[in-house]
Tab-separated table of C-alpha atoms in Angstrom:
chain	number	residue	atom	x	y	z
W	1	MET	CA	53.190	-5.058	-31.052
W	2	SER	CA	52.875	-1.912	-29.043
W	3	SER	CA	52.867	-2.046	-25.270
W	4	PHE	CA	50.332	-0.443	-22.979
W	5	ASP	CA	50.378	3.339	-23.401
W	6	PHE	CA	49.510	4.866	-20.050
W	7	ASN	CA	49.911	8.433	-21.217
W	8	TYR	CA	47.530	7.856	-24.075
W	9	LEU	CA	45.001	6.384	-21.665
W	10	ALA	CA	45.286	9.351	-19.319
W	11	GLY	CA	44.953	11.736	-22.231
W	12	LEU	CA	41.705	10.095	-23.296
W	13	PHE	CA	39.778	11.036	-20.168
W	14	PRO	CA	39.482	14.767	-20.875
W	15	ILE	CA	38.340	13.935	-24.408
W	16	LEU	CA	35.737	11.398	-23.275
W	17	PHE	CA	34.509	13.568	-20.406
W	18	ARG	CA	33.339	16.097	-22.943
W	19	TYR	CA	30.811	13.501	-24.113
W	20	LEU	CA	29.846	12.327	-20.660
W	21	GLY	CA	27.158	15.000	-20.504
W	22	ILE	CA	25.179	13.474	-23.333
W	23	THR	CA	25.433	10.001	-21.773
W	24	LEU	CA	24.234	11.255	-18.402
W	25	GLN	CA	21.503	13.365	-19.957
W	26	MET	CA	20.232	10.373	-21.903
W	27	ALA	CA	20.338	8.193	-18.793
W	28	ALA	CA	18.603	10.766	-16.603
W	29	MET	CA	15.790	11.434	-19.059
W	30	ALA	CA	15.223	7.753	-19.776
W	31	SER	CA	15.264	6.955	-16.038
W	32	VAL	CA	12.539	9.467	-15.255
W	33	VAL	CA	10.331	8.431	-18.179
W	34	ALA	CA	10.896	4.727	-17.461
W	35	LEU	CA	9.992	5.090	-13.771
W	36	VAL	CA	6.810	7.034	-14.470
W	37	LEU	CA	5.779	4.650	-17.225
W	38	ALA	CA	6.633	1.637	-15.035
W	39	LEU	CA	4.349	2.942	-12.294
W	40	VAL	CA	1.478	3.399	-14.745
W	41	LEU	CA	2.009	-0.087	-16.191
W	42	ALA	CA	2.266	-1.635	-12.724
W	43	LEU	CA	-0.968	0.018	-11.570
W	44	ILE	CA	-2.820	-1.170	-14.668
W	45	ARG	CA	-1.658	-4.696	-13.810
W	46	VAL	CA	-2.421	-4.401	-10.085
W	47	PHE	CA	-5.936	-3.055	-10.625
W	48	LYS	CA	-6.468	-5.280	-13.670
W	49	ILE	CA	-7.932	-2.384	-15.637
W	50	PRO	CA	-9.988	-3.916	-18.453
W	51	LEU	CA	-8.453	-3.837	-21.955
W	52	ALA	CA	-5.403	-1.891	-20.779
W	53	ASN	CA	-4.329	-4.895	-18.711
W	54	GLY	CA	-4.101	-7.157	-21.753
W	55	PHE	CA	-2.182	-4.528	-23.670
W	56	VAL	CA	0.283	-4.109	-20.795
W	57	VAL	CA	0.862	-7.861	-20.574
W	58	VAL	CA	1.831	-7.942	-24.253
W	59	PHE	CA	3.886	-4.746	-23.922
W	60	ILE	CA	5.917	-6.113	-21.008
W	61	SER	CA	6.338	-9.485	-22.670
W	62	PHE	CA	7.636	-7.888	-25.890
W	63	PHE	CA	10.059	-5.455	-24.263
W	64	ARG	CA	11.439	-8.089	-21.926
W	65	GLY	CA	11.456	-10.752	-24.595
W	66	THR	CA	13.478	-8.998	-27.283
W	67	PRO	CA	16.989	-7.471	-27.157
W	68	LEU	CA	17.288	-3.761	-26.479
W	69	LEU	CA	19.510	-3.382	-29.555
W	70	VAL	CA	16.778	-4.827	-31.780
W	71	GLN	CA	14.201	-2.527	-30.186
W	72	LEU	CA	16.393	0.507	-30.833
W	73	PHE	CA	16.884	-0.522	-34.471
W	74	ILE	CA	13.163	-1.047	-35.003
W	75	LEU	CA	12.418	2.330	-33.448
W	76	TYR	CA	15.099	4.318	-35.246
W	77	TYR	CA	15.624	2.578	-38.573
W	78	GLY	CA	12.440	0.532	-38.977
W	79	LEU	CA	9.414	2.491	-37.846
W	80	PRO	CA	10.132	5.682	-39.848
W	81	GLN	CA	9.707	3.610	-43.018
W	82	LEU	CA	6.221	2.760	-41.858
W	83	ILE	CA	5.250	5.977	-40.111
W	84	PRO	CA	6.527	9.026	-42.025
W	85	ALA	CA	5.996	11.276	-39.000
W	86	LEU	CA	8.905	9.495	-37.318
W	87	ILE	CA	11.403	10.363	-40.051
W	88	GLY	CA	12.437	13.493	-38.201
W	89	LEU	CA	13.133	11.551	-34.996
W	90	ASP	CA	16.696	12.268	-33.931
W	91	ALA	CA	19.021	9.624	-32.540
W	92	PHE	CA	19.023	11.095	-29.046
W	93	SER	CA	15.227	11.057	-28.734
W	94	ALA	CA	15.060	7.586	-30.241
W	95	ALA	CA	17.586	6.312	-27.706
W	96	VAL	CA	15.716	7.913	-24.796
W	97	ILE	CA	12.391	6.494	-25.985
W	98	GLY	CA	13.866	3.033	-26.600
W	99	LEU	CA	15.617	2.884	-23.230
W	100	SER	CA	12.485	4.153	-21.458
W	101	LEU	CA	10.189	1.576	-23.022
W	102	HIS	CA	12.640	-1.275	-22.474
W	103	PHE	CA	13.388	-0.555	-18.834
W	104	SER	CA	9.845	0.438	-17.937
W	105	ALA	CA	8.825	-3.123	-18.769
W	106	TYR	CA	11.296	-4.549	-16.255
W	107	MET	CA	10.631	-1.955	-13.593
W	108	ALA	CA	6.865	-2.351	-13.961
W	109	GLU	CA	7.179	-5.992	-13.005
W	110	SER	CA	9.212	-5.315	-9.878
W	111	LEU	CA	6.870	-2.501	-8.859
W	112	ARG	CA	3.844	-4.710	-9.440
W	113	ALA	CA	5.356	-7.477	-7.308
W	114	ALA	CA	6.241	-5.001	-4.566
W	115	ILE	CA	2.744	-3.471	-4.534
W	116	GLN	CA	1.169	-6.903	-4.375
W	117	ALA	CA	3.502	-7.864	-1.526
W	118	VAL	CA	1.992	-5.152	0.697
W	119	PRO	CA	-0.459	-6.982	2.993
W	120	ARG	CA	-4.128	-6.695	2.100
W	121	SER	CA	-4.791	-5.367	5.578
W	122	GLN	CA	-2.946	-2.149	4.680
W	123	TRP	CA	-5.462	-1.474	1.892
W	124	GLU	CA	-8.346	-2.418	4.176
W	125	ALA	CA	-7.122	-0.176	6.974
W	126	SER	CA	-7.089	2.682	4.475
W	127	TYR	CA	-10.509	1.949	2.987
W	128	ALA	CA	-12.044	1.348	6.438
W	129	PHE	CA	-11.468	5.002	7.326
W	130	GLY	CA	-12.971	6.322	4.092
W	131	MET	CA	-9.877	6.770	1.953
W	132	THR	CA	-10.138	6.533	-1.817
W	133	ARG	CA	-8.116	3.990	-3.752
W	134	ILE	CA	-5.714	6.712	-4.876
W	135	GLN	CA	-5.242	7.976	-1.310
W	136	ALA	CA	-4.632	4.453	-0.017
W	137	LEU	CA	-2.116	3.881	-2.777
W	138	ARG	CA	-0.283	7.156	-2.447
W	139	ARG	CA	-0.214	7.499	1.337
W	140	ILE	CA	0.034	3.921	2.565
W	141	VAL	CA	0.689	1.223	-0.021
W	142	LEU	CA	3.125	2.833	-2.442
W	143	PRO	CA	5.568	4.078	0.211
W	144	GLN	CA	5.789	0.518	1.514
W	145	ALA	CA	6.077	-0.973	-1.969
W	146	VAL	CA	8.806	1.426	-3.045
W	147	ARG	CA	10.921	0.376	-0.109
W	148	THR	CA	10.627	-3.240	-1.209
W	149	ALA	CA	11.222	-2.461	-4.864
W	150	LEU	CA	14.093	-0.044	-4.366
W	151	PRO	CA	17.048	-2.455	-4.669
W	152	SER	CA	15.795	-3.954	-7.916
W	153	LEU	CA	14.763	-0.578	-9.327
W	154	MET	CA	18.242	0.757	-8.607
W	155	ASN	CA	19.769	-2.223	-10.377
W	156	TYR	CA	17.662	-1.514	-13.446
W	157	LEU	CA	18.675	2.144	-13.373
W	158	ILE	CA	22.337	1.137	-13.293
W	159	ASP	CA	21.703	-1.265	-16.152
W	160	LEU	CA	19.957	1.548	-18.028
W	161	LEU	CA	22.937	3.824	-17.572
W	162	LYS	CA	25.273	1.224	-19.050
W	163	SER	CA	22.838	0.474	-21.854
W	164	THR	CA	23.077	4.072	-23.084
W	165	SER	CA	26.293	2.842	-24.756
W	166	LEU	CA	24.084	1.124	-27.351
W	167	ALA	CA	23.026	4.542	-28.605
W	168	PHE	CA	26.252	4.719	-30.570
W	169	THR	CA	24.703	2.219	-32.965
W	170	LEU	CA	22.146	4.915	-33.826
W	171	GLY	CA	24.968	7.260	-34.746
W	172	LEU	CA	24.805	9.258	-31.538
W	173	THR	CA	28.145	10.537	-30.308
W	174	GLU	CA	28.267	9.795	-26.613
W	175	ILE	CA	31.233	8.446	-24.665
W	176	MET	CA	31.130	4.956	-26.202
W	177	ALA	CA	31.029	6.332	-29.739
W	178	LYS	CA	33.814	8.784	-28.964
W	179	ALA	CA	35.950	5.979	-27.527
W	180	GLN	CA	35.425	3.977	-30.677
W	181	MET	CA	36.403	6.926	-32.860
W	182	GLU	CA	39.578	7.436	-30.838
W	183	ALA	CA	40.368	3.742	-31.043
W	184	SER	CA	40.030	3.545	-34.793
W	185	SER	CA	42.177	6.592	-35.405
W	186	SER	CA	44.967	5.640	-32.974
W	187	PHE	CA	44.638	1.843	-33.202
W	188	LYS	CA	44.997	1.803	-29.414
W	189	PHE	CA	41.859	-0.265	-28.904
W	190	PHE	CA	42.690	-1.546	-25.456
W	191	GLU	CA	43.412	1.862	-23.952
W	192	SER	CA	40.388	3.419	-25.605
W	193	TYR	CA	37.872	0.850	-24.458
W	194	LEU	CA	39.511	0.546	-21.053
W	195	ALA	CA	39.073	4.293	-20.581
W	196	VAL	CA	35.387	4.153	-21.384
W	197	ALA	CA	34.963	1.083	-19.173
W	198	LEU	CA	36.609	2.895	-16.253
W	199	ILE	CA	34.282	5.860	-16.688
W	200	TYR	CA	31.174	3.643	-16.647
W	201	TRP	CA	32.558	1.777	-13.668
W	202	GLY	CA	33.196	5.016	-11.822
W	203	ILE	CA	29.647	6.257	-12.349
W	204	VAL	CA	28.176	2.913	-11.318
W	205	LEU	CA	30.298	2.863	-8.147
W	206	LEU	CA	28.992	6.305	-7.324
W	207	SER	CA	25.393	5.213	-7.981
W	208	THR	CA	25.817	2.089	-5.874
W	209	HIS	CA	27.142	4.212	-3.054
W	210	LEU	CA	24.103	6.501	-3.268
W	211	GLN	CA	21.858	3.447	-3.437
W	212	SER	CA	23.209	1.963	-0.208
W	213	LYS	CA	22.860	5.331	1.516
W	214	LEU	CA	19.266	5.602	0.342
W	215	GLU	CA	18.472	2.042	1.430
W	216	ALA	CA	20.025	2.623	4.838
W	217	HIS	CA	17.966	5.776	5.192
W	218	LEU	CA	14.731	4.038	4.225
W	219	SER	CA	15.255	0.976	6.396
W	220	LYS	CA	15.927	3.185	9.392
W	221	ALA	CA	12.462	4.657	9.039
W	222	TYR	CA	10.372	1.693	10.211
M	1	MET	CA	-28.830	5.836	14.749
M	2	ILE	CA	-27.441	2.934	12.765
M	3	ASN	CA	-30.063	0.928	10.982
M	4	ILE	CA	-29.021	-2.375	9.481
M	5	SER	CA	-31.770	-4.018	7.501
M	6	ASN	CA	-32.032	-7.304	5.657
M	7	ILE	CA	-28.293	-7.796	5.198
M	8	SER	CA	-27.410	-11.035	3.444
M	9	LYS	CA	-24.050	-12.260	2.275
M	10	SER	CA	-22.776	-15.482	0.797
M	11	PHE	CA	-19.346	-16.615	-0.282
M	12	ASP	CA	-19.038	-19.174	-3.092
M	13	GLY	CA	-22.704	-20.057	-2.822
M	14	GLN	CA	-22.457	-20.614	0.916
M	15	SER	CA	-24.760	-18.362	2.864
M	16	ILE	CA	-22.844	-16.602	5.662
M	17	LEU	CA	-25.344	-13.928	6.703
M	18	LYS	CA	-29.064	-14.519	6.471
M	19	ASN	CA	-31.230	-11.446	6.465
M	20	ILE	CA	-29.731	-9.606	9.423
M	21	ASN	CA	-31.617	-6.738	11.052
M	22	LEU	CA	-30.047	-4.661	13.793
M	23	GLN	CA	-30.608	-1.183	15.188
M	24	VAL	CA	-28.023	0.637	17.250
M	25	ASN	CA	-28.854	3.794	19.181
M	26	THR	CA	-26.609	6.738	19.871
M	27	GLY	CA	-24.338	6.090	22.841
M	28	GLU	CA	-25.130	2.407	22.865
M	29	VAL	CA	-22.482	-0.301	23.140
M	30	VAL	CA	-23.518	-3.447	21.317
M	31	ALA	CA	-21.506	-6.623	21.803
M	32	ILE	CA	-21.875	-9.361	19.202
M	33	ILE	CA	-21.032	-12.808	20.529
M	34	GLY	CA	-21.388	-16.320	19.211
M	35	PRO	CA	-19.518	-19.391	17.990
M	36	SER	CA	-16.610	-19.098	15.549
M	37	GLY	CA	-17.458	-19.048	11.865
M	38	THR	CA	-20.941	-17.835	12.481
M	39	GLY	CA	-20.662	-14.613	10.510
M	40	LYS	CA	-19.986	-12.076	13.293
M	41	SER	CA	-16.931	-10.565	11.643
M	42	THR	CA	-18.537	-10.736	8.210
M	43	LEU	CA	-21.501	-8.771	9.558
M	44	LEU	CA	-19.199	-6.116	10.991
M	45	ARG	CA	-17.283	-5.915	7.706
M	46	CYS	CA	-20.565	-5.623	5.802
M	47	ILE	CA	-21.658	-2.727	8.011
M	48	ASN	CA	-18.900	-0.517	6.640
M	49	PHE	CA	-18.750	-2.253	3.270
M	50	LEU	CA	-15.306	-3.808	3.638
M	51	GLU	CA	-17.397	-6.647	2.294
M	52	THR	CA	-20.221	-5.622	0.021
M	53	PRO	CA	-23.411	-7.334	1.192
M	54	ASP	CA	-25.364	-9.223	-1.484
M	55	SER	CA	-28.488	-7.380	-0.428
M	56	GLY	CA	-29.838	-5.154	2.303
M	57	GLN	CA	-29.362	-1.599	3.521
M	58	ILE	CA	-27.247	0.291	5.999
M	59	ALA	CA	-28.529	3.638	7.182
M	60	ILE	CA	-26.715	6.064	9.411
M	61	ASN	CA	-27.921	9.586	10.185
M	62	GLY	CA	-29.693	10.286	6.927
M	63	LEU	CA	-27.284	8.368	4.717
M	64	THR	CA	-28.780	5.163	3.372
M	65	ILE	CA	-26.799	2.741	1.261
M	66	ASP	CA	-28.359	-0.122	-0.586
M	67	ALA	CA	-26.043	-3.045	-1.222
M	68	LYS	CA	-27.396	-3.508	-4.719
M	69	GLN	CA	-26.682	0.029	-5.857
M	70	SER	CA	-23.950	1.524	-3.775
M	71	HIS	CA	-21.899	4.454	-5.017
M	72	ASP	CA	-18.234	4.721	-4.065
M	73	LYS	CA	-18.752	8.213	-2.692
M	74	ASP	CA	-21.554	7.096	-0.370
M	75	VAL	CA	-19.552	4.075	0.741
M	76	ARG	CA	-16.641	6.335	1.651
M	77	GLU	CA	-18.977	8.638	3.584
M	78	LEU	CA	-20.381	5.614	5.436
M	79	ARG	CA	-16.894	4.365	6.282
M	80	LYS	CA	-15.874	7.810	7.433
M	81	GLN	CA	-18.693	7.639	9.986
M	82	LEU	CA	-17.927	4.039	10.988
M	83	PRO	CA	-14.191	3.604	11.497
M	84	PHE	CA	-12.935	0.107	12.096
M	85	VAL	CA	-10.685	-1.453	14.707
M	86	PHE	CA	-9.057	-4.589	13.328
M	87	GLN	CA	-8.245	-7.831	15.067
M	88	ASN	CA	-4.665	-7.624	13.782
M	89	TYR	CA	-4.478	-3.822	14.504
M	90	ALA	CA	-3.590	-3.066	10.843
M	91	LEU	CA	-1.769	0.130	11.699
M	92	TYR	CA	-0.179	1.821	8.684
M	93	ALA	CA	3.252	0.206	8.737
M	94	ASN	CA	5.012	3.146	7.095
M	95	LEU	CA	3.704	5.716	9.552
M	96	SER	CA	4.588	6.516	13.157
M	97	ALA	CA	2.038	6.313	15.966
M	98	VAL	CA	1.105	9.972	15.713
M	99	GLN	CA	0.939	9.839	11.902
M	100	ASN	CA	-1.273	6.743	12.071
M	101	ILE	CA	-3.863	8.652	14.052
M	102	ALA	CA	-3.449	11.853	12.032
M	103	GLU	CA	-3.639	10.188	8.600
M	104	PRO	CA	-7.440	9.722	8.297
M	105	LEU	CA	-7.924	13.183	9.796
M	106	LYS	CA	-5.820	14.673	7.020
M	107	THR	CA	-6.883	12.605	4.019
M	108	VAL	CA	-10.535	11.928	4.859
M	109	TRP	CA	-11.578	14.596	7.340
M	110	LYS	CA	-9.651	17.313	5.505
M	111	GLN	CA	-8.004	18.720	8.593
M	112	SER	CA	-4.831	20.739	8.243
M	113	ARG	CA	-1.595	18.961	8.992
M	114	GLU	CA	-1.072	20.934	12.195
M	115	GLN	CA	-4.602	20.393	13.415
M	116	ALA	CA	-4.481	16.667	12.662
M	117	GLU	CA	-1.164	16.195	14.436
M	118	GLN	CA	-2.348	18.180	17.420
M	119	THR	CA	-5.479	16.033	17.689
M	120	ALA	CA	-3.373	12.897	17.265
M	121	LEU	CA	-0.992	13.914	20.048
M	122	GLN	CA	-3.953	14.688	22.292
M	123	VAL	CA	-5.417	11.226	21.626
M	124	LEU	CA	-2.050	9.592	22.228
M	125	SER	CA	-1.769	11.238	25.610
M	126	ASP	CA	-5.398	10.228	26.325
M	127	ILE	CA	-4.521	6.592	25.733
M	128	GLY	CA	-1.271	6.881	27.684
M	129	LEU	CA	1.101	6.595	24.738
M	130	ALA	CA	2.335	10.163	24.388
M	131	ASP	CA	5.916	8.971	24.753
M	132	LYS	CA	5.499	6.611	21.779
M	133	ALA	CA	4.361	9.282	19.317
M	134	ARG	CA	7.349	8.866	17.009
M	135	HIS	CA	7.521	5.074	17.242
M	136	TYR	CA	6.586	2.926	14.274
M	137	PRO	CA	4.133	0.021	14.634
M	138	SER	CA	6.932	-2.552	14.415
M	139	GLN	CA	8.529	-0.971	17.494
M	140	LEU	CA	5.393	-1.301	19.637
M	141	SER	CA	3.821	-4.161	21.583
M	142	GLY	CA	0.551	-5.687	20.414
M	143	GLY	CA	-1.315	-3.938	23.205
M	144	GLN	CA	0.166	-0.574	22.334
M	145	GLN	CA	-0.586	-1.100	18.638
M	146	GLN	CA	-4.212	-1.958	19.370
M	147	ARG	CA	-4.605	1.058	21.645
M	148	ILE	CA	-3.356	3.193	18.764
M	149	GLY	CA	-5.750	1.311	16.452
M	150	ILE	CA	-8.559	2.369	18.787
M	151	GLY	CA	-7.103	5.890	19.102
M	152	ARG	CA	-7.094	6.169	15.307
M	153	ALA	CA	-10.852	5.535	15.352
M	154	MET	CA	-11.507	7.748	18.420
M	155	ALA	CA	-9.729	10.733	16.890
M	156	THR	CA	-12.100	10.946	13.936
M	157	GLN	CA	-15.162	12.006	15.950
M	158	ALA	CA	-17.117	9.584	13.797
M	159	GLN	CA	-20.641	8.511	14.663
M	160	ALA	CA	-19.707	5.039	15.865
M	161	ILE	CA	-16.733	2.694	16.067
M	162	LEU	CA	-16.740	-0.881	14.814
M	163	MET	CA	-14.403	-3.302	16.577
M	164	ASP	CA	-13.629	-6.733	15.188
M	165	GLU	CA	-12.359	-8.959	17.996
M	166	PRO	CA	-10.026	-6.232	19.247
M	167	THR	CA	-8.258	-8.470	21.759
M	168	SER	CA	-8.203	-11.839	19.971
M	169	ALA	CA	-4.731	-11.458	18.487
M	170	LEU	CA	-3.159	-10.138	21.689
M	171	ASP	CA	-0.904	-11.973	24.102
M	172	PRO	CA	-2.807	-12.369	27.375
M	173	GLU	CA	-0.593	-9.802	29.092
M	174	TRP	CA	-1.837	-7.032	26.762
M	175	VAL	CA	-5.566	-7.834	26.810
M	176	GLY	CA	-6.257	-5.890	30.017
M	177	GLU	CA	-4.977	-2.524	28.832
M	178	VAL	CA	-7.022	-2.707	25.635
M	179	LEU	CA	-10.209	-3.723	27.433
M	180	THR	CA	-9.681	-0.906	29.930
M	181	LEU	CA	-9.508	1.601	27.096
M	182	ILE	CA	-12.680	0.264	25.456
M	183	LYS	CA	-14.421	0.343	28.814
M	184	ARG	CA	-13.476	4.005	29.189
M	185	LEU	CA	-14.952	4.748	25.763
M	186	ALA	CA	-18.153	3.002	26.804
M	187	GLU	CA	-18.360	5.163	29.908
M	188	GLN	CA	-18.030	8.229	27.678
M	189	LYS	CA	-21.073	6.977	25.748
M	190	GLN	CA	-19.137	6.300	22.570
M	191	THR	CA	-21.380	4.323	20.227
M	192	MET	CA	-19.689	1.011	19.449
M	193	ILE	CA	-20.395	-2.336	17.865
M	194	ILE	CA	-17.916	-4.871	19.190
M	195	VAL	CA	-17.469	-8.436	18.023
M	196	THR	CA	-15.843	-10.191	20.955
M	197	HIS	CA	-14.970	-13.503	22.544
M	198	GLU	CA	-14.441	-11.870	25.933
M	199	MET	CA	-17.684	-12.839	27.650
M	200	ALA	CA	-16.955	-11.214	30.994
M	201	PHE	CA	-16.066	-8.025	29.169
M	202	ALA	CA	-19.216	-8.117	27.023
M	203	ARG	CA	-21.294	-8.646	30.113
M	204	GLU	CA	-19.709	-5.758	31.955
M	205	VAL	CA	-19.420	-3.176	29.180
M	206	ALA	CA	-22.208	-3.776	26.675
M	207	ASP	CA	-25.616	-2.131	26.873
M	208	ARG	CA	-26.939	-4.830	24.606
M	209	VAL	CA	-25.643	-8.284	23.747
M	210	VAL	CA	-26.414	-9.853	20.385
M	211	PHE	CA	-25.967	-13.597	20.068
M	212	MET	CA	-25.344	-14.850	16.537
M	213	SER	CA	-25.317	-18.407	15.291
M	214	ASP	CA	-25.375	-19.904	11.785
M	215	GLY	CA	-25.463	-16.538	10.054
M	216	GLY	CA	-28.416	-15.153	11.966
M	217	ILE	CA	-29.204	-13.225	15.132
M	218	VAL	CA	-30.603	-15.774	17.531
M	219	GLU	CA	-31.376	-13.511	20.422
M	220	GLN	CA	-30.471	-10.145	21.838
M	221	GLY	CA	-31.087	-8.168	24.977
M	222	SER	CA	-29.419	-6.633	27.980
M	223	PRO	CA	-26.391	-8.521	29.319
M	224	GLU	CA	-28.518	-9.631	32.267
M	225	GLU	CA	-31.122	-11.149	29.961
M	226	VAL	CA	-28.750	-12.852	27.550
M	227	PHE	CA	-26.182	-14.068	30.062
M	228	GLY	CA	-28.518	-14.503	33.022
M	229	ASN	CA	-31.498	-16.025	31.314
M	230	PRO	CA	-30.763	-17.137	27.741
M	231	LYS	CA	-33.912	-18.301	25.983
M	232	ASP	CA	-32.664	-20.046	22.875
M	233	PRO	CA	-31.075	-23.479	23.352
M	234	ARG	CA	-28.171	-22.457	21.086
M	235	THR	CA	-27.395	-19.486	23.324
M	236	GLN	CA	-27.680	-21.678	26.386
M	237	ARG	CA	-25.299	-24.261	24.934
M	238	PHE	CA	-22.801	-21.601	23.861
M	239	LEU	CA	-22.795	-19.775	27.184
M	240	ALA	CA	-22.597	-22.995	29.166
M	241	ARG	CA	-19.042	-23.426	27.880
M	242	PHE	CA	-18.012	-20.162	29.507
M	243	THR	CA	-19.731	-20.474	32.843
M	244	ARG	CA	-18.535	-23.944	33.663
């Protein structure tokens, strides 16, 4: 039985930090794609666009109803067997696509709810002066909806960041994978996984701090 | 100037408006009065297509829109010329007082940001709220919000303003300031169609009073005619409740 090795733990951080970039890059790209996709999905639901609406309902149901890990496996290991064009898909892209699709489904639902929570009179007041639907949405309704949706969207983004750790199952070397490699070569599992946990925790604390600043800023507005 | 012909509207098979015809001239103030649930607000909402009429036409200065074949672009042009003042103010909650007035000028009237804000500030000082320019609707009293609601319509230089019970949602203490503002607009010959429950106000301000009942126009005329010498028994019965 070895005891806790603090020096080993401290020595891990510089090693893991070298792989932090890929984790953050994955998270940032997936966040942007997921948010944009979520908005499109939410608008299709809000405006009940024929045909697309039914597709979106099934899309959201599937991506919320199945585990992210299974979705990543289908995308990376499964689909290329069916669609040869996907054989060249690298693990990083697959992870970004999988995370984007998965989290867009969740974020679409909170955006949809937030848009529908904006009083009807706000739409009417926009239309009554001759605005188009897009103008009403962009200038009046969406700014109000985003304020409502912000806390839950931020929670999903934090969840997304942590979920990038699943990318190691696709063979991608990010901080989780690196921690596992270190653990299996040194047999210091506790220190290795504690180090990676502390790094995730640190980033999430930072994000939460930014979130509360942003919320304070937005609630000051009106 | 505004020509409303054969407007009908029903909800769930229940007929709310029955073949309404109404002409409004430039500079005229028309007050629509009548019992609750008689279709006054629905008529006003049909005039700028917040509700699409089942049939009929609205014409304003060369633009004619048929309810049965209305194009979005025409509807927007109609609405641009007929801005609306809502009972519940319906100011844009995410925008300050000055932005509320400037918003339609920017998005619909294609004014530059500077020009729109300058106009908006001018209107705010006109309505005595220059010091509230940066306040948000939630920070303003009902009376102030409704004055801004009216200012938002005034600023557009549209052909006419539609007002749907502009004082009905106000605490009594704020009614006076809003009526004073509307009265001032009337004196400036601003064309307006006002649905109202304020009989004394309608009598004083309107050039023409339209009495509606059961989804139809029962009688109309000058305030003196309608209030002083109502011909239809329904008008007589309705007005009797106010003069007692």
